[in-house]
Coordinates of C-alpha atoms in Angstrom, one line a residue:
A21 CA -5.4 13.8 0.0
R22 CA -2.7 11.7 1.5
S23 CA -0.6 10.9 -1.1
I24 CA 1.6 13.9 -2.1
R25 CA 5.0 13.9 -3.5
H26 CA 7.6 16.9 -3.7
Y27 CA 9.9 17.3 -6.6
R28 CA 11.7 20.7 -7.8
S29 CA 12.9 22.3 -11.3
S30 CA 15.6 25.1 -10.5
H31 CA 13.0 27.8 -11.0
L32 CA 10.1 26.5 -9.3
H33 CA 8.7 23.6 -7.1
V34 CA 4.9 22.1 -7.7
R35 CA 3.0 20.1 -5.3
L36 CA 0.0 18.5 -6.8
T37 CA -2.8 16.6 -4.9
Y38 CA -4.8 14.2 -6.4
S39 CA -8.6 13.1 -5.6
D40 CA -7.1 9.6 -5.6
P41 CA -5.6 9.0 -2.4
I42 CA -3.5 6.3 -3.2
M43 CA -1.5 6.9 -6.2
P44 CA 0.9 10.5 -6.2
A45 CA 2.3 11.8 -9.6
L46 CA 5.2 14.2 -9.5
F47 CA 5.7 17.0 -12.2
L48 CA 8.6 19.4 -12.8
A49 CA 7.4 22.7 -14.0
Q50 CA 9.0 24.0 -17.4
P51 CA 11.0 27.6 -16.8
A52 CA 8.9 28.2 -20.2
I53 CA 5.6 28.5 -18.4
R54 CA 6.8 31.5 -16.6
A55 CA 7.9 33.1 -19.5
S56 CA 4.2 33.1 -20.6
P57 CA 2.5 36.5 -20.5
K58 CA -0.2 34.8 -18.5
V59 CA 1.7 33.2 -15.9
T60 CA 4.3 35.6 -14.5
N61 CA 4.2 34.8 -11.0
D62 CA 3.4 32.1 -8.3
R63 CA -0.2 33.1 -8.0
A64 CA -0.6 33.2 -11.8
C65 CA 0.6 29.8 -11.7
R66 CA -1.4 29.0 -9.0
S67 CA -4.5 30.0 -10.6
F68 CA -3.6 28.6 -14.2
C69 CA -3.3 25.5 -12.5
R70 CA -6.2 25.4 -10.4
Y71 CA -8.8 26.7 -13.0
S72 CA -7.0 25.2 -16.3
S73 CA -8.2 21.6 -17.6
P74 CA -5.9 18.6 -17.1
A75 CA -5.4 18.8 -20.6
T76 CA -4.0 22.1 -20.7
V77 CA -1.9 21.6 -17.5
S78 CA -0.4 18.3 -18.5
K79 CA 0.8 20.2 -21.6
A80 CA 2.2 22.9 -20.2
F81 CA 4.2 20.9 -17.3
H82 CA 6.3 18.3 -19.0
H83 CA 7.0 15.9 -16.2
T84 CA 9.7 13.9 -14.7
I85 CA 8.7 10.7 -12.9
S86 CA 11.6 9.0 -10.7
W87 CA 10.4 6.1 -8.7
R88 CA 12.3 6.2 -5.1
N89 CA 13.3 2.4 -5.5
G90 CA 14.9 2.7 -8.7
V91 CA 12.5 0.7 -10.9
R92 CA 11.9 3.0 -13.6
S93 CA 12.1 6.5 -14.7
T94 CA 10.1 7.9 -17.7
R95 CA 9.6 11.1 -19.6
G96 CA 7.0 12.5 -21.7
T97 CA 3.9 14.6 -21.2
L98 CA 1.1 13.4 -18.8
L99 CA -2.7 13.7 -19.1
Y100 CA -3.9 12.9 -15.7
P101 CA -7.2 13.3 -14.8
G102 CA -7.3 13.1 -11.1
I103 CA -5.7 16.6 -10.7
K104 CA -7.6 18.7 -7.9
R105 CA -5.4 21.1 -7.0
V106 CA -1.9 22.6 -7.5
A107 CA 0.1 24.7 -5.3
A108 CA 3.6 26.3 -6.2
R109 CA 6.5 28.4 -4.8
E110 CA 9.8 29.1 -5.3
V111 CA 13.0 27.2 -4.8
Q112 CA 16.2 28.6 -4.7
P113 CA 18.7 26.5 -7.5
G114 CA 20.3 23.4 -5.5
R115 CA 17.5 23.7 -2.8
R116 CA 17.3 20.1 -1.3
V117 CA 13.4 19.4 -1.3
A118 CA 12.1 17.2 1.5
S119 CA 9.9 14.2 0.8
S120 CA 8.2 11.8 3.0
P121 CA 8.0 8.2 0.9
T122 CA 5.2 6.0 2.2
A123 CA 5.1 2.5 1.1
L124 CA 1.7 1.2 0.0
F125 CA 0.1 -1.9 -1.3
T126 CA -3.1 -2.5 -3.3
G127 CA -4.2 -5.8 -1.7
I128 CA -3.7 -7.5 -5.0
V129 CA -1.5 -10.1 -4.4
Q130 CA 0.9 -10.6 -7.3
G131 CA 1.8 -14.3 -6.8
L132 CA 3.5 -16.7 -4.3
S133 CA 6.6 -16.6 -2.7
E134 CA 8.7 -19.7 -1.3
V135 CA 10.7 -19.9 2.2
K136 CA 14.3 -20.8 1.2
K137 CA 16.2 -20.1 4.3
M138 CA 15.2 -19.1 7.7
E139 CA 18.2 -18.0 9.7
K140 CA 17.3 -17.5 13.5
K141 CA 19.5 -15.1 15.4
P142 CA 19.9 -14.4 19.4
D143 CA 17.1 -12.0 20.8
D144 CA 13.8 -13.3 18.6
F145 CA 15.7 -12.0 15.4
M146 CA 15.4 -13.8 12.2
T147 CA 16.3 -13.3 8.3
L148 CA 14.1 -14.4 6.1
T149 CA 15.1 -15.6 2.5
M150 CA 12.4 -15.8 -0.1
R151 CA 12.4 -16.7 -4.1
F152 CA 10.0 -15.2 -6.0
P153 CA 9.1 -15.9 -9.3
S154 CA 11.3 -15.3 -12.2
G155 CA 11.7 -11.3 -12.9
A156 CA 9.5 -10.3 -10.2
V157 CA 11.9 -8.7 -8.1
D158 CA 13.6 -7.3 -11.0
G159 CA 14.8 -3.9 -10.5
V160 CA 14.3 -3.9 -6.6
Q161 CA 16.7 -1.9 -4.5
I162 CA 18.0 -2.4 -1.0
G163 CA 15.6 -0.8 1.2
A164 CA 12.8 -1.1 -0.8
S165 CA 9.6 -2.7 0.5
I166 CA 7.7 -5.8 -0.1
A167 CA 4.3 -7.3 1.6
I168 CA 4.6 -11.0 2.5
N169 CA 1.3 -12.1 3.7
G170 CA 0.5 -9.1 4.1
T171 CA 3.6 -7.7 6.4
C172 CA 5.4 -4.7 5.1
L173 CA 8.9 -6.0 5.1
T174 CA 12.3 -4.0 4.1
V175 CA 14.8 -5.8 1.2
T176 CA 18.1 -6.0 3.0
K177 CA 19.8 -8.3 0.2
Q178 CA 18.9 -9.1 -3.2
E179 CA 20.3 -11.9 -5.6
G180 CA 18.2 -13.0 -8.6
D181 CA 14.9 -14.2 -7.7
E182 CA 15.7 -14.0 -4.0
C183 CA 15.5 -11.4 -1.1
C184 CA 16.4 -11.3 2.2
F185 CA 14.3 -9.5 5.0
D186 CA 15.0 -9.0 8.8
L187 CA 11.9 -10.0 11.4
I188 CA 12.1 -8.7 14.7
K189 CA 10.6 -9.6 17.9
E190 CA 7.4 -7.8 17.2
T191 CA 7.3 -8.9 13.7
L192 CA 7.4 -12.7 14.6
R193 CA 4.7 -12.2 17.6
A194 CA 2.2 -10.2 15.5
T195 CA 2.2 -12.0 12.3
N196 CA 2.5 -15.5 10.9
L197 CA 5.7 -15.2 9.8
G198 CA 7.4 -17.0 12.4
D199 CA 5.1 -19.9 11.6
L200 CA 6.7 -20.6 8.3
D201 CA 8.9 -23.4 7.5
I202 CA 11.4 -24.1 4.6
G203 CA 9.4 -24.6 1.6
S204 CA 6.4 -22.7 2.6
V205 CA 4.7 -20.5 0.3
A206 CA 3.4 -17.0 1.2
N207 CA 1.3 -14.1 -0.9
F208 CA 3.7 -10.8 -2.0
E209 CA 2.9 -8.0 -3.2
R210 CA 5.6 -4.9 -4.2
S211 CA 4.8 -1.6 -2.9
A212 CA 2.2 0.3 -5.5
R213 CA 3.7 2.7 -8.6
M214 CA 1.9 4.8 -10.6
G215 CA 0.1 3.6 -13.0
D216 CA -0.5 0.5 -11.4
E217 CA -4.4 -0.5 -11.4
I218 CA -5.6 -0.1 -8.0
G219 CA -7.8 -2.8 -7.8
G220 CA -8.3 -3.5 -4.1
H221 CA -8.1 -1.3 -1.5
Q222 CA -5.2 1.0 0.4
V223 CA -3.2 -1.3 2.6
S224 CA -0.6 -0.4 4.8
G225 CA 1.1 -3.8 5.2
H226 CA 1.2 -3.3 9.3
V227 CA -0.4 -6.5 10.7
D228 CA -3.1 -5.6 13.2
C229 CA -3.7 -9.3 14.6
K230 CA -3.6 -12.8 13.9
A231 CA -6.9 -14.9 12.8
V232 CA -7.6 -18.7 12.8
V233 CA -9.2 -20.6 10.0
T234 CA -12.4 -22.4 11.7
K235 CA -14.4 -23.6 8.8
V236 CA -13.6 -24.4 4.9
E237 CA -16.4 -25.0 2.6
D238 CA -15.9 -25.9 -0.9
S239 CA -18.2 -26.3 -4.0
E240 CA -17.5 -26.4 -7.5
N241 CA -16.6 -23.3 -8.2
N242 CA -16.2 -21.2 -5.1
R243 CA -14.5 -21.4 -1.5
R244 CA -15.8 -20.1 1.7
L245 CA -13.6 -19.4 4.3
V246 CA -14.6 -18.6 8.3
F247 CA -11.7 -16.7 10.7
T248 CA -12.0 -16.2 13.9
V249 CA -10.8 -12.9 15.1
P250 CA -10.3 -11.5 18.5
E251 CA -13.2 -9.8 19.8
E252 CA -11.9 -6.3 20.1
W253 CA -11.1 -6.0 16.4
M254 CA -14.7 -7.6 15.2
K255 CA -15.9 -3.6 15.2
Y256 CA -14.3 -3.1 12.4
I257 CA -15.6 -5.8 10.4
L258 CA -18.5 -5.2 8.7
P259 CA -20.4 -6.8 5.8
K260 CA -19.5 -6.0 2.4
G261 CA -16.9 -4.1 3.6
F262 CA -12.6 -4.5 2.8
I263 CA -10.3 -6.6 4.4
A264 CA -6.9 -7.2 3.8
I265 CA -6.1 -11.3 4.6
D266 CA -2.4 -12.2 4.5
G267 CA -2.1 -9.2 2.2
C268 CA -5.1 -10.1 0.0
S269 CA -7.7 -7.4 -0.7
L270 CA -11.3 -9.2 0.2
T271 CA -15.0 -8.7 0.5
I272 CA -16.3 -9.7 3.7
G273 CA -19.3 -11.5 3.5
E274 CA -21.0 -12.5 6.7
V275 CA -20.5 -11.5 10.2
S276 CA -21.5 -13.2 13.4
G277 CA -19.9 -12.9 17.1
N278 CA -16.2 -12.7 16.8
T279 CA -16.4 -14.8 13.5
F280 CA -16.7 -13.6 9.6
S281 CA -16.3 -15.4 6.3
V282 CA -15.1 -14.6 2.6
Y283 CA -16.2 -16.2 -0.8
L284 CA -13.3 -17.0 -3.0
I285 CA -13.5 -17.5 -6.8
P286 CA -10.8 -19.9 -8.8
E287 CA -8.5 -17.2 -9.7
T288 CA -7.6 -15.9 -6.2
L289 CA -7.1 -19.6 -5.0
R290 CA -4.6 -20.0 -7.9
V291 CA -2.6 -16.9 -7.1
T292 CA -2.9 -16.9 -3.2
V293 CA -2.0 -19.2 -0.6
F294 CA -6.1 -19.4 0.0
G295 CA -6.1 -22.5 -2.3
T296 CA -3.9 -24.5 0.6
K297 CA -5.6 -23.2 3.7
A298 CA -7.0 -25.7 6.2
E299 CA -8.9 -25.4 9.5
G300 CA -6.4 -24.2 12.3
D301 CA -4.0 -22.3 10.0
S302 CA -3.3 -18.8 11.1
V303 CA -3.6 -15.8 8.5
N304 CA -2.9 -12.0 9.1
I305 CA -5.6 -9.7 9.2
E306 CA -5.6 -5.5 8.4
V307 CA -8.4 -4.0 9.1
E308 CA -9.4 -1.3 6.3
R309 CA -8.1 2.1 7.8
Q310 CA -11.2 4.4 6.9
T311 CA -13.2 2.1 8.7
Q312 CA -11.2 2.0 11.6
A313 CA -10.6 6.0 11.9
I314 CA -14.5 6.2 11.6
V315 CA -15.2 3.9 14.4
N316 CA -12.8 5.2 16.8
T317 CA -14.1 9.0 16.0
V318 CA -17.3 8.4 16.7
E319 CA -16.6 5.8 19.8
R320 CA -14.3 9.0 21.1
Y321 CA -17.4 11.4 20.3
L322 CA -19.8 9.6 22.7
A323 CA -17.5 9.0 25.1
E324 CA -16.4 12.3 25.7
R325 CA -20.3 13.1 25.7
N326 CA -20.9 10.0 28.0
M327 CA -23.0 9.0 25.6
L328 CA -21.7 5.2 25.6

């Protein structure tokens, strides 16, 4: 599993790995567990955690969850059925345990943000100021990640419902953020937190390419959009597979040549930018990473054996 977080107490450092690769959890082992006659050392602790039921483990470990972006901190007893295994080791009191935070998104767009200011600077550098719905960025800290049209951006300044982001040359080249104007709207999603529903798929916020809307078909309760994508990215776009378009997790419809389609329900049109998209507009594309890894691995395997 890719989502692992490290925390420590003065006596024991616990690392938990989950079957759900998206949402990590943080536990602090209580020193009291070491006093148990059945849990007298690290090996016994590992066995206890690995073979005990999630309910037993959750009662033994009183957790502290501290969000790195400072949104919230909760205390209590956690019953989390996704526990896969637990590894434990000693940590000296006061020793700092390194962590590797990764911003992850779910592809469930939380609403629309509006461009309030675009400050262009030398060397293809721009500071973008976005206004969010009331309360949408409460608790956000400098350095936090927010996806704007599926592009993971770092908050550099926050005042009320407005946040500022720095866009460098590569971001302006690879995404459609450089095409925005004052008053334009864009999808946004804050990075995922434990407890959030994973209603889409794992999205990194790293845009692969831009696509162009080539057809818009409206019916009474549906909208079908057709996109043209650079040909080299089509091998990762498969019927009924996942794809992130402007940060929105969608199911791929038909695939033909270097085009593919998606079908949108009224709720998606209400919450996202797709309700206003027209032919000729550009969108950001992020292919599904597991699909990309599988395709690349198979291609490399066949190429090494001259089977392509």
